[in-house]
Coordinates of C-alpha atoms in Angstrom, one line a residue:
Chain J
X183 CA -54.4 9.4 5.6
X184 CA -52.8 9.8 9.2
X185 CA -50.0 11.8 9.1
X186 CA -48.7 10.2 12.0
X187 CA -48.6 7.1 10.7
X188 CA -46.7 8.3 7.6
X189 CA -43.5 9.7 9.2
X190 CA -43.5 7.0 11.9
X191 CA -44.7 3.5 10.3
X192 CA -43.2 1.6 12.5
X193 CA -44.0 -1.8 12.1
X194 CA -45.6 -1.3 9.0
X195 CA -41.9 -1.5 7.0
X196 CA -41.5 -5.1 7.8
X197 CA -44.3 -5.6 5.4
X198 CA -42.1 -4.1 2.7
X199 CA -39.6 -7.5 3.3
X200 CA -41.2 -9.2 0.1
X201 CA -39.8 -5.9 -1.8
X202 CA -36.3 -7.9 0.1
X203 CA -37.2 -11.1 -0.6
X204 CA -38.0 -9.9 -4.7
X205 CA -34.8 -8.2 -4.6
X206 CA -32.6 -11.4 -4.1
X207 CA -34.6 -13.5 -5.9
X208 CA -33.5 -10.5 -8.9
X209 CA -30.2 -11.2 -8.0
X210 CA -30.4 -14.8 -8.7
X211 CA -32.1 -14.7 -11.5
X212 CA -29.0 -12.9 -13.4
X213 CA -26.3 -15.4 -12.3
X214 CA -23.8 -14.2 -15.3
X215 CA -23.9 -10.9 -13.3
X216 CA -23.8 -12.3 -10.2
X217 CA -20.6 -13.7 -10.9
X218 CA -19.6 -11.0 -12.4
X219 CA -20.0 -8.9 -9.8
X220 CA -18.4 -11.5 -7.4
X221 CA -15.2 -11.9 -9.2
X222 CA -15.3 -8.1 -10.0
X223 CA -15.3 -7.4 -6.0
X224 CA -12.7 -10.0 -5.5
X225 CA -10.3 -8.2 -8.4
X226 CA -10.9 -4.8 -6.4
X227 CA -9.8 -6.3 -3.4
X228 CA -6.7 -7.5 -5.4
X229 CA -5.7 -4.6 -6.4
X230 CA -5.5 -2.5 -3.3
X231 CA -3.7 -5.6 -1.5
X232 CA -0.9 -5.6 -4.1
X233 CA -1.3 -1.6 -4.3
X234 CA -1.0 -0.8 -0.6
X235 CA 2.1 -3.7 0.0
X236 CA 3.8 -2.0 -2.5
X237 CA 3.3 1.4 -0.6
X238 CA 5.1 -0.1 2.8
X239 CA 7.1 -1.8 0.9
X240 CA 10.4 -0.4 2.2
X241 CA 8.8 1.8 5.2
X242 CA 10.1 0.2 8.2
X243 CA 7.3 1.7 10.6
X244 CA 3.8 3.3 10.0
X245 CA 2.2 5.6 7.8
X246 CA 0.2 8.0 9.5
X247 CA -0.4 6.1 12.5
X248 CA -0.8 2.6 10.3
X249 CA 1.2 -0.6 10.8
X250 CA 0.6 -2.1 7.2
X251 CA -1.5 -5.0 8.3
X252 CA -3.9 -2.3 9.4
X253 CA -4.0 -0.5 6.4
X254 CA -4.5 -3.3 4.7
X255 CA -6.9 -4.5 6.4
X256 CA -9.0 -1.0 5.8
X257 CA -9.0 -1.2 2.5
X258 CA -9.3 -4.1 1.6
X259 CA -12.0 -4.5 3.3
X260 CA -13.3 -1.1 2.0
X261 CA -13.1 -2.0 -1.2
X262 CA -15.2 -5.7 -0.1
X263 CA -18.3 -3.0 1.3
X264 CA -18.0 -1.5 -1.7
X265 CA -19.6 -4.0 -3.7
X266 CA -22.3 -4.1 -1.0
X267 CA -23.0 -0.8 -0.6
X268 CA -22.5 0.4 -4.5
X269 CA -24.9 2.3 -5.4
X270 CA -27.4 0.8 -8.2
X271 CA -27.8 3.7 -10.5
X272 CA -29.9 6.5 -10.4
X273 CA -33.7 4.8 -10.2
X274 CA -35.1 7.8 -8.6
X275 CA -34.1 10.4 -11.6
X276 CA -35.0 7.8 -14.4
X277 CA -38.2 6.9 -13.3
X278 CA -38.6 10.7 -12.8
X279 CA -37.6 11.4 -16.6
X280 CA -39.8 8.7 -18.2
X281 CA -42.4 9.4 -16.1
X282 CA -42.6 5.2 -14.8
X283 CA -42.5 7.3 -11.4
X284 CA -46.5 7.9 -11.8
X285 CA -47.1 4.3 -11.3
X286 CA -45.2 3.6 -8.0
X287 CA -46.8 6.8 -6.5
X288 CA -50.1 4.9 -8.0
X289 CA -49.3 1.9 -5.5
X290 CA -50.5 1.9 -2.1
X291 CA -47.2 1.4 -1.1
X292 CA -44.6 4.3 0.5
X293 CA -41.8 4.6 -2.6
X294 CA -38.9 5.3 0.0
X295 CA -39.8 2.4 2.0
X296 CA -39.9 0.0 -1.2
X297 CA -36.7 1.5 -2.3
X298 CA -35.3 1.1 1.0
X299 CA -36.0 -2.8 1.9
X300 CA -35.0 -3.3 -1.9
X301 CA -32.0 -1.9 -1.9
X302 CA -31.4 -3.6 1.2
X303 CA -32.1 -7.4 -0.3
X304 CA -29.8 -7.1 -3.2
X305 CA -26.7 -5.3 -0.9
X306 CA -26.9 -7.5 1.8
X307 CA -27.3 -10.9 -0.4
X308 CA -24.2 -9.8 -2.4
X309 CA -22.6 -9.0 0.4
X310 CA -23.4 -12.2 2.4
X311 CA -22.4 -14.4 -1.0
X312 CA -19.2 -12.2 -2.1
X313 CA -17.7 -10.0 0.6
X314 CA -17.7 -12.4 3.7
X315 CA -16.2 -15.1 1.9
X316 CA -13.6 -12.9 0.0
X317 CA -12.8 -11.4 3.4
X318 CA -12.7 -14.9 5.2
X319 CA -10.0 -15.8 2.6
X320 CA -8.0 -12.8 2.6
X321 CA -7.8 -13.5 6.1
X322 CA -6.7 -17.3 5.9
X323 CA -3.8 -16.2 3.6
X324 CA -3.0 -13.3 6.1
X325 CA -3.5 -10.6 4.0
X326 CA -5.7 -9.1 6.7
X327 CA -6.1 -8.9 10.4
X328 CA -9.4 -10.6 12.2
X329 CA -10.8 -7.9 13.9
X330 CA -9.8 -7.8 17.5
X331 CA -13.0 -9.5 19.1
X332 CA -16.2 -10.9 18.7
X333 CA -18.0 -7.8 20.1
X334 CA -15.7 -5.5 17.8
X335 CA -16.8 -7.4 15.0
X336 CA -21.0 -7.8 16.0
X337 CA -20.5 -3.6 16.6
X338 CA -18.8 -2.9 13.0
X339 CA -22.0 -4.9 11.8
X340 CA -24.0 -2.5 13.1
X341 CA -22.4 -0.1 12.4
X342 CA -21.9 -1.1 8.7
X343 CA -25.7 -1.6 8.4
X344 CA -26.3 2.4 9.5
X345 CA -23.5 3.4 7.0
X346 CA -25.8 1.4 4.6
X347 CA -29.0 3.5 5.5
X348 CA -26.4 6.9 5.5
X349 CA -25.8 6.0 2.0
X350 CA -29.4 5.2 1.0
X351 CA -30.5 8.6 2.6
X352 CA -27.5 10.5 0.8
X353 CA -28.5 8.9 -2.4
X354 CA -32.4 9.3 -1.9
X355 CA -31.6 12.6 -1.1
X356 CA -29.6 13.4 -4.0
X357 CA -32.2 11.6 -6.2
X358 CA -34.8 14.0 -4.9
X359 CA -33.1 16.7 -7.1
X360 CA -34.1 15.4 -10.3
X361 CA -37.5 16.6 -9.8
X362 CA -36.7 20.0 -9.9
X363 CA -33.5 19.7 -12.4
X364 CA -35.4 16.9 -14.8
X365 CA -32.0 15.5 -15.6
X366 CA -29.5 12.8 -14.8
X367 CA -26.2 14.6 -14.3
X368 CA -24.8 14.8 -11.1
X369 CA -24.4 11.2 -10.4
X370 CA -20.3 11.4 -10.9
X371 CA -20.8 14.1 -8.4
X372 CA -22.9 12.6 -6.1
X373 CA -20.4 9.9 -5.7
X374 CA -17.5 11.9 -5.7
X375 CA -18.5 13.0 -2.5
X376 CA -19.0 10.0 -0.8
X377 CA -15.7 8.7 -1.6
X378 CA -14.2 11.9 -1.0
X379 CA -15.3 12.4 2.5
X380 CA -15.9 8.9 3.7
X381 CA -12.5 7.6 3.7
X382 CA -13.8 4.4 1.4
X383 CA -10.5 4.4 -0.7
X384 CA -8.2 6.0 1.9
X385 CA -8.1 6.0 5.5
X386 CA -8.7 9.4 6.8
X387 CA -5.4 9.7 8.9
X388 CA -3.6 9.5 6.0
X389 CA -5.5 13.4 4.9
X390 CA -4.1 16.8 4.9
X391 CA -5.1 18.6 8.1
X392 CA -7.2 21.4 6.5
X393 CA -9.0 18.1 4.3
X394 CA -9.0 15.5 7.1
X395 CA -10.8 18.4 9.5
X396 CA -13.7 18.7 6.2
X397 CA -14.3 15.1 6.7
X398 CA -14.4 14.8 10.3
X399 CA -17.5 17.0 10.4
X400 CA -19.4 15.9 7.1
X401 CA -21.7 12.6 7.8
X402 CA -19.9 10.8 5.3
X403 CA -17.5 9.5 7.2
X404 CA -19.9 7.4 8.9
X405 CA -20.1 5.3 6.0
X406 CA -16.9 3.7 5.2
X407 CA -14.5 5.6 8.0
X408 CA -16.3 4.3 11.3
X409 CA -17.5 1.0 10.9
X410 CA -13.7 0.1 9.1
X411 CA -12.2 1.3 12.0
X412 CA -13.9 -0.2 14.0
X413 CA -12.9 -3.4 12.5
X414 CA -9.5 -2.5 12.9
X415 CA -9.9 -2.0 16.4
X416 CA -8.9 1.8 15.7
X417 CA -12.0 2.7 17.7
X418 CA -12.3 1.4 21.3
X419 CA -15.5 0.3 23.4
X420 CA -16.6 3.6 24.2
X421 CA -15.5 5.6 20.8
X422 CA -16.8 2.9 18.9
X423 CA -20.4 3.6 21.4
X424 CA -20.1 7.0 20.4
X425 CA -19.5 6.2 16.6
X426 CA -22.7 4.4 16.5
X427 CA -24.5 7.4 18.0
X428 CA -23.1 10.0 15.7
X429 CA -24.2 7.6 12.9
X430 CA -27.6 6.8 14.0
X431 CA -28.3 10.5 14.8
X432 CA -26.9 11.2 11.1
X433 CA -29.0 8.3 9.5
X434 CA -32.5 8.7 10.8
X435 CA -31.8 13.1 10.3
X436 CA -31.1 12.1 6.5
X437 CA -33.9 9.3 6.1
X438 CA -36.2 11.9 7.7
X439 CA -35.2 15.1 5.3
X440 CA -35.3 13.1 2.7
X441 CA -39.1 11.9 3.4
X442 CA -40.2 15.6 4.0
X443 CA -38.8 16.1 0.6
X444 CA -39.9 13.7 -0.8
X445 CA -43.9 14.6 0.2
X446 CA -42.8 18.1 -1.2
X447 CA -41.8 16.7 -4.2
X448 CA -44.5 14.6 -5.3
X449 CA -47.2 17.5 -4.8
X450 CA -45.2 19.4 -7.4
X451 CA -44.7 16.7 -9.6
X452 CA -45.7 17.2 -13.3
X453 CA -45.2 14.2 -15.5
X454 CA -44.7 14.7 -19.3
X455 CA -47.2 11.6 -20.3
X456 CA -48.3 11.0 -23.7
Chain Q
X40 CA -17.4 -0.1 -51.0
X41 CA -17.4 3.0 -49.0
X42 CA -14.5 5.4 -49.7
X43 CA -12.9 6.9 -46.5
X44 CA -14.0 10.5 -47.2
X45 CA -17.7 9.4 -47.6
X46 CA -17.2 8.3 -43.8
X47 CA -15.9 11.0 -42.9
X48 CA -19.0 13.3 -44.4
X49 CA -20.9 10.5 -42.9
X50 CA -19.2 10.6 -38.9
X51 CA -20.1 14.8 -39.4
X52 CA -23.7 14.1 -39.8
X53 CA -23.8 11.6 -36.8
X54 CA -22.1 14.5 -34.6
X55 CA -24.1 17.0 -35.7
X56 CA -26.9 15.1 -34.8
X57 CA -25.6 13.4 -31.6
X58 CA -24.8 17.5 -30.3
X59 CA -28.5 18.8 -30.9
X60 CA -29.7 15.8 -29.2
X61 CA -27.5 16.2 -26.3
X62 CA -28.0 20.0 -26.2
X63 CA -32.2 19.3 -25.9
X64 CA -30.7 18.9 -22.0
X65 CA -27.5 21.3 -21.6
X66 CA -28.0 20.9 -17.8
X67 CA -27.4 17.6 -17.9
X68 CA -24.4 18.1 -20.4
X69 CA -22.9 20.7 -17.5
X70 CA -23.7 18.4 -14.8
X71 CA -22.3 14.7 -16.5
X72 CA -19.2 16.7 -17.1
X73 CA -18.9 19.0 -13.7
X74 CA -19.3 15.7 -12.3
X75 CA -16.6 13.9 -14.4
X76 CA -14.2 16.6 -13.6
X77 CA -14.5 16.3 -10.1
X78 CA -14.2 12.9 -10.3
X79 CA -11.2 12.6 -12.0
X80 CA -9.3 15.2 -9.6
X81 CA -10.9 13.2 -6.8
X82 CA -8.6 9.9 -8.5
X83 CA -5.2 12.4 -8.7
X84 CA -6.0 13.5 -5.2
X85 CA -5.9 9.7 -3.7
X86 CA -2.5 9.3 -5.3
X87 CA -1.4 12.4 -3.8
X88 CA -2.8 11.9 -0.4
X89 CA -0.8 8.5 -0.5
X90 CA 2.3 10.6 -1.9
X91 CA 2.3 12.8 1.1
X92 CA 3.3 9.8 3.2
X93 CA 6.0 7.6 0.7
X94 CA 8.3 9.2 -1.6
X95 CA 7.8 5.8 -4.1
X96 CA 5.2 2.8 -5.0
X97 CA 7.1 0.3 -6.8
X98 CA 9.9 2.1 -7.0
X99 CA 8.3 5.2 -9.5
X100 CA 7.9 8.6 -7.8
X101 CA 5.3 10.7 -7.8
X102 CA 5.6 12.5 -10.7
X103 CA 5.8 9.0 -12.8
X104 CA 2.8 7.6 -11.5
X105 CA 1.0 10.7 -12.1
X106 CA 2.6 10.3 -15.7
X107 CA 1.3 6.7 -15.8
X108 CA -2.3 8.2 -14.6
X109 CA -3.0 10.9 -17.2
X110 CA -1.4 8.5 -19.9
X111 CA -4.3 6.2 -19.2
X112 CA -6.7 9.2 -18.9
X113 CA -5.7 10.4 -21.9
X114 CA -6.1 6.9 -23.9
X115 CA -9.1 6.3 -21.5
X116 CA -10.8 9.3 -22.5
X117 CA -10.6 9.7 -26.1
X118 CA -12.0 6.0 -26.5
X119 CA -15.0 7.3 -24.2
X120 CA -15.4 10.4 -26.3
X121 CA -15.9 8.4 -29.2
X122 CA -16.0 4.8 -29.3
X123 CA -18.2 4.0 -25.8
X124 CA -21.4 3.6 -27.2
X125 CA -19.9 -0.2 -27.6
X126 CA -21.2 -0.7 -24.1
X127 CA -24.9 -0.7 -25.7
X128 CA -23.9 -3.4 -27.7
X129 CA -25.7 -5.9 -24.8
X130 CA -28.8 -3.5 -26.0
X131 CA -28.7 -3.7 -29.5
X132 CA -28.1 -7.3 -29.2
X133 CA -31.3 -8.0 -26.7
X134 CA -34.1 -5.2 -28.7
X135 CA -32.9 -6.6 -32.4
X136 CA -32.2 -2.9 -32.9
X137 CA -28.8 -3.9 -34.4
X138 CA -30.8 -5.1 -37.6
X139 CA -31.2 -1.8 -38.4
X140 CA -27.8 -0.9 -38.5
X141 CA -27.1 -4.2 -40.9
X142 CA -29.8 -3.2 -43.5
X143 CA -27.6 -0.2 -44.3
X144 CA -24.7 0.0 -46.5
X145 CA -22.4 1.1 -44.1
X146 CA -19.7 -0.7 -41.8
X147 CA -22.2 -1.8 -38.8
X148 CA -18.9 -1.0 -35.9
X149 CA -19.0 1.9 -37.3
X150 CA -22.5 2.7 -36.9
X151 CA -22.2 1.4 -33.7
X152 CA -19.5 3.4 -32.6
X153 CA -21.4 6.9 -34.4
X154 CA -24.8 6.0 -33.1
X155 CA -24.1 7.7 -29.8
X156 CA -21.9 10.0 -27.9
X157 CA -22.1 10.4 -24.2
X158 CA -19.8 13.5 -24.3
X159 CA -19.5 13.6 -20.5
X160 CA -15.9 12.7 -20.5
X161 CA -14.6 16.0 -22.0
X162 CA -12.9 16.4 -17.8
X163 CA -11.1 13.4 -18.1
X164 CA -10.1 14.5 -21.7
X165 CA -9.0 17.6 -20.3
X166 CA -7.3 17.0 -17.3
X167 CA -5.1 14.2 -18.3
X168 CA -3.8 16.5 -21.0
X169 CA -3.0 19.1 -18.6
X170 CA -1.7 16.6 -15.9
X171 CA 0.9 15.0 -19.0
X172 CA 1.8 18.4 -20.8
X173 CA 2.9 19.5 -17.2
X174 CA 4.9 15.9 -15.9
X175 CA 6.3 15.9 -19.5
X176 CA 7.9 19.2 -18.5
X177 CA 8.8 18.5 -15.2
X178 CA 10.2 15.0 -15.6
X179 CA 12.4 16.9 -18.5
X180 CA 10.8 15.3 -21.3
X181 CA 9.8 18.0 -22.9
X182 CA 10.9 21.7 -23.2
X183 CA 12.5 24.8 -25.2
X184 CA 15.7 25.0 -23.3
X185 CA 19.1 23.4 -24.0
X186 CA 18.6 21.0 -21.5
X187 CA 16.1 18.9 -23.1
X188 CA 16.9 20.1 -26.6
X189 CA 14.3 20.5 -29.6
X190 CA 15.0 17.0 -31.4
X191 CA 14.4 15.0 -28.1
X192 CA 11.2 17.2 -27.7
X193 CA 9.8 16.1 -30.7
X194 CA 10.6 12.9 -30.6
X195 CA 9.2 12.4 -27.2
X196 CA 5.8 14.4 -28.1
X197 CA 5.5 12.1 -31.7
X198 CA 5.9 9.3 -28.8
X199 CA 3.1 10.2 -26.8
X200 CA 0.8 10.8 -29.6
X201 CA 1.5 7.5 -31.0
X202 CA 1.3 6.1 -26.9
X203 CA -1.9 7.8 -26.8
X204 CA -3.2 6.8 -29.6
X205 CA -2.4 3.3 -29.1
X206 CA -4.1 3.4 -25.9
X207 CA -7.2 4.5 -26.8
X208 CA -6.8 1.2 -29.5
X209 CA -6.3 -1.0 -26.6
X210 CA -9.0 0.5 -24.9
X211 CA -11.3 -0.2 -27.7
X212 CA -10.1 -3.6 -28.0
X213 CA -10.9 -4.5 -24.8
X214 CA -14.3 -3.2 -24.4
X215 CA -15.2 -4.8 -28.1
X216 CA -13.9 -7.7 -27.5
X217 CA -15.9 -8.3 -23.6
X218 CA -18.8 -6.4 -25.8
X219 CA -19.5 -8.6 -28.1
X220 CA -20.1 -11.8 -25.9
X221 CA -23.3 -9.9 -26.1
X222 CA -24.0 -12.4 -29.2
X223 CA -23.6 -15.4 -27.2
X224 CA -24.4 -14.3 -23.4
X225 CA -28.1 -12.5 -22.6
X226 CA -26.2 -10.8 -19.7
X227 CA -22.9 -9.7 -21.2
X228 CA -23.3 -6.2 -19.8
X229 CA -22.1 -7.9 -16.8
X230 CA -18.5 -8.6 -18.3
X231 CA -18.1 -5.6 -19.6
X232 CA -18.4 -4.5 -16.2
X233 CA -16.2 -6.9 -15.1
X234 CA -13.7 -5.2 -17.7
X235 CA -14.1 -1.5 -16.0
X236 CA -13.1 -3.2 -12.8
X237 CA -10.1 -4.8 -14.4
X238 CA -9.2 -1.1 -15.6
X239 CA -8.5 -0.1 -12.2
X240 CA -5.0 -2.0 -12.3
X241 CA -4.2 0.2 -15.0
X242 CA -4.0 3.2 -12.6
X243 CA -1.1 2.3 -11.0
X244 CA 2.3 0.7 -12.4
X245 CA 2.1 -3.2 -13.5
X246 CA 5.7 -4.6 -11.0
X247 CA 3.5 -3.7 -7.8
X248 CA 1.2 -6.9 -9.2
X249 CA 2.2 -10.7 -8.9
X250 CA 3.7 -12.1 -12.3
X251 CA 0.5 -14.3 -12.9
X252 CA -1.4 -11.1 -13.1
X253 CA 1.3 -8.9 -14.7
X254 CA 1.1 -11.8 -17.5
X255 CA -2.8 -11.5 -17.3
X256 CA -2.5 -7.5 -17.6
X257 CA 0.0 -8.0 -20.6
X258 CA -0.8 -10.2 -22.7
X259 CA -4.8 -11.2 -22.1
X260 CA -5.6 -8.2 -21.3
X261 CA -3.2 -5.6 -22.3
X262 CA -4.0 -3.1 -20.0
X263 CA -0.2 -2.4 -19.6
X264 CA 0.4 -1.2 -23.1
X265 CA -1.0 1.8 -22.1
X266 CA 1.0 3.4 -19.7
X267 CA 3.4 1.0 -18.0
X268 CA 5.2 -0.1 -20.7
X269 CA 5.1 2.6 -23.0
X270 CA 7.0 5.1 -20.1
X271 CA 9.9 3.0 -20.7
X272 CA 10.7 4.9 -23.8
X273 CA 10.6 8.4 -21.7
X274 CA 12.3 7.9 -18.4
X275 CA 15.8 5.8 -19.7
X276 CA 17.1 2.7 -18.3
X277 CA 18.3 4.4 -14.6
X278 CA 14.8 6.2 -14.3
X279 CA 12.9 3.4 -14.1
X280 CA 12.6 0.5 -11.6
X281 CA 13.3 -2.8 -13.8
X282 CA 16.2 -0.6 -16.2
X283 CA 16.4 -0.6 -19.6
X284 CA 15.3 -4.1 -20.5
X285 CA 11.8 -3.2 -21.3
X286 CA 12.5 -1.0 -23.8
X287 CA 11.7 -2.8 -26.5
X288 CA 8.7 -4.0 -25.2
X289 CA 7.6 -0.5 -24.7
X290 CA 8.4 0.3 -28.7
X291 CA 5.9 -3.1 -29.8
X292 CA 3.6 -0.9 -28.0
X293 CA 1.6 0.4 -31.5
X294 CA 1.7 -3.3 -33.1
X295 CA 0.0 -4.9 -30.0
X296 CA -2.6 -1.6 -29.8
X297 CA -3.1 -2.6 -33.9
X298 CA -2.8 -7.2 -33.1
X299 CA -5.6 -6.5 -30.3
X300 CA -7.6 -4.1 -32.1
X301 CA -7.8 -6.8 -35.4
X302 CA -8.2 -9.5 -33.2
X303 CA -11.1 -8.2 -31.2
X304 CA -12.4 -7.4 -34.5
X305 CA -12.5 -10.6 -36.1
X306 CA -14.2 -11.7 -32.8
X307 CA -16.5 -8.9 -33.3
X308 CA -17.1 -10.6 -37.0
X309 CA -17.7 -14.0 -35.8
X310 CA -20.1 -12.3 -33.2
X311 CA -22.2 -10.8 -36.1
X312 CA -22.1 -14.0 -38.2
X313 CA -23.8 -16.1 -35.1
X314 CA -26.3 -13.2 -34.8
X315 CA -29.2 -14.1 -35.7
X316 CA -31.3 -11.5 -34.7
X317 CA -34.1 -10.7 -32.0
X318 CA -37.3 -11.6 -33.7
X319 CA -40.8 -9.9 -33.0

């Protein structure tokens, strides 16, 4: 096959959209979880809004640079991308260890795409049913601000979509390992760094210097930290243009290491079979 | 009937055989639980990166919600050690596996419970020990010197074994309890999930919640009993936000761990009487 036409397939992806489609018809199909997961979200959110009054309670001004409808605002909604962007598992190092990996690389189908636009159907259906409306009502009651403008809000969907494809890479990336280790592990770890570094529970201001300077120049931070603030309205026009950038740049550097990897990997691949 | 010893030989052989098991992938062993670690000192970090800005939440400082924390770690942890294989219920439930485990002459929780060990929970084990033995000095809870004084020592490490212990009880309540709905609901891995996420409000001290939800967190769910109420009985009436009037509801602390415990196994009973297996 071209090699061309595997690194760049570019419009070929868009066939991948019944991989989408199957994904939130998945989601549908397990409506107990579903509204699990929903209520589960909404409870998260709960906590850090009772959590985070509680810590201003009594502090007349800011914290670090935070008025404490801000802060709220950040983490609450944080906690409502979590549910979208949550991780599902470790597919990658399962399918790896039981060996089911052997019949998606049998498909004429490219695995990281199918993975990709998957991952993509489920997040973005649970976040279209559960986090906008959670968020819509948390702003009703006032618990958080609207974000400052239209254009500030079509820009943090942007840029929550490349934090979304950061992620995927990171995890992609990360799931890559398995085929050299053959285990699990890691995943506490794996995720341990995200939250770590991308501000998801805290906002980064609120970090020791020597810590805050660690996450300022790790990608991470492009996938909570920047699109929240740009929701806040932290980030103006031009910072928020630049955000995006940095993002981007850091997304499609990921996606792309982890496809070289990827072809590296599968030549080497030995399956245990029986 | 079984006599307790016989269990006991019993558990050994499940361990020993759970460990070589586990140690076919020692990698994996190092990585679960270098990744647990790390984990868990990420979760004392955010409370200290919020500490650096406030001197209290809810009126507890930082050493009490850090007390709060590795109370629930500890209570958190030793139910993971050995009771969490209770999340597979869901599994046993769907695959008709649990038949085998009623065919044998032995309690079927308790085959449950001994079937499997993750053992990647050993950090959280760890650190929350630490993180207490060390508050417990500091707060002046526990020490040799004449301030604290040997008799209050004892007393207050007897407490926190009991606290602990009671914990990990609730803990196991809870998780049976949302577990077995596995006998009525196909998807009941979902609210045990849902359960996790409810664990979260046990990380931080129950008056920063609404009194709807501090009911919820009492007396539905009794996430509470295992750190919030129980520090009552170590900080005294002026060390604490709400005084000394929850005193004695910190001492029911063992009798609710033992009411939801027996409770969520009577549920668990009339889960296994409705069961009626998978078929093949």
């Amino acid at each position: 096959m071209n090699v061309l036409t595997n690194f760049i397939p570019l419009p070929g992806p868009l066939r991948y959209l019944a991989y989408t489609r199957a994904a939130v018809a998945r989601v549908l199909a397990y409506r107990v979880n579903f509204w699990m997961g929903a209520v589960g979200t909404v409870l998260g959110m709960t906590i850090q809004y009772y959590l985070w009054t509680a810590i201003y309670h009594g502090e007349d001004g800011a914290l670090a640079g935070y008025g404490a409808v801000e802060a709220l605002t950040y983490v609450i909604l944080g906690q409502a991308l979590q549910g979208f962007l949550h991780p599902e598992g470790d597919p990658l190092g399962r399918k790896v260890r039981d060996g089911s990996i052997a019949v998606d690389l049998a498909r004429p189908a490219d695995w990281q795409w199918v993975v990709f636009w998957d991952y993509l159907g489920g997040s973005l259906f649970r976040w279209l049913t559960t986090g906008v409306p959670a968020m819509v009502l948390f702003t009703v009651v006032g618990a958080v601000a609207a974000p400052p403008s239209l254009g500030a809000f079509l820009v943090f969907l942007v840029s929550a979509f490349l934090g979304f494809v950061l992620l995927f890479a990171w995890h992609f990336l990360f799931g890559l390992l398995s085929f050299w280790t053959k285990g699990g592990g890691l995943i506490d770890l794996k995720a341990t760094a995200v939250s770590l570094f991308s501000g998801a529970l805290v906002p980064l201001e609120f970090y020791p210097p020597g810590l805050r300077r660690m996450a300022m120049a790790l990608p991470f931070r492009g996938i909570y930290y920047l699109p929240l603030s740009i929701y806040t309205g932290r980030l103006g026009a031009g910072e928020a243009a630049g955000a995006l950038g940095w993002q981007a740049a850091w997304a499609v550097g990921l996606f792309l290491m982890a496809r070289v990897l990827w072809r590296r990997a599968t030549r080497s691949l030995v399956i245990h079979g029986g | 009937m079984r006599t307790f010893g016989s269990y006991v030989g019993l558990y050994l052989c499940y361990l020993r055989v759970n460990w070589l098991a586990l140690m076919a992938y020692p990698t994996e062993f190092w990585g679960n639980n270098l990744g647990n670690v790390a984990g868990n000192l990420l979760g004392i970090a955010a409370v200290g990166i919020v500490f650096g800005h406030v001197r209290a939440i809810g009126g507890w400082s930082f050493d009490q919600v850090l007390f709060l924390y590795a109370l629930a770690m500890v209570a958190r942890s030793l139910w993971h050690l050995f009771m969490v294989n209770c999340l597979n219920l869901p599994y046993y439930v769907q695959r008709g596996t649990l038949d085998r485990l009623m065919v044998r002459p032995v309690n079927i929780l308790f085959q449950v419970y001994a079937d499997y060990l993750d053992n990647d929970d050993w950090g959280e084990a760890v650190i929350g020990l630490v993180v207490l033995g060390t508050l417990s000095v500091r707060l002046g809870l526990v020490g040799v010197g004449p301030e604290v004084g040997l008799a209050r020592s004892l007393t207050n490490v007897l407490w926190l074994a009991v606290i602990a212990l009671s914990g990990t009880a609730i803990f196991a309540a809870i998780h049976l309890a949302a577990n077995t709905t596995s006998f009525w609901l196909v998807q009941a891995g979902a609210v045990s999930q849902l359960v996790w996420q409810v664990d979260g409000f046990s990380r931080y001290p129950l008056n920063v919640y609404s009194r709807p939800l501090r009911f919820v967190l009492s007396w539905l769910l009794p996430f509470g009993f295992i750190n919030f109420y129980p520090a009552h009985l170590f900080f005294g009436p002026s060390g604490v936000p709400e005084g000394g009037g929850l005193l004695w509801v910190a001492r029911l602390t063992p009798l609710v761990a033992a009411a939801a415990f027996g409770l969520a196994y009577r549920f668990w009973q009339a889960g296994l009487d409705h069961y009626q297996g998978a078929g093949s």
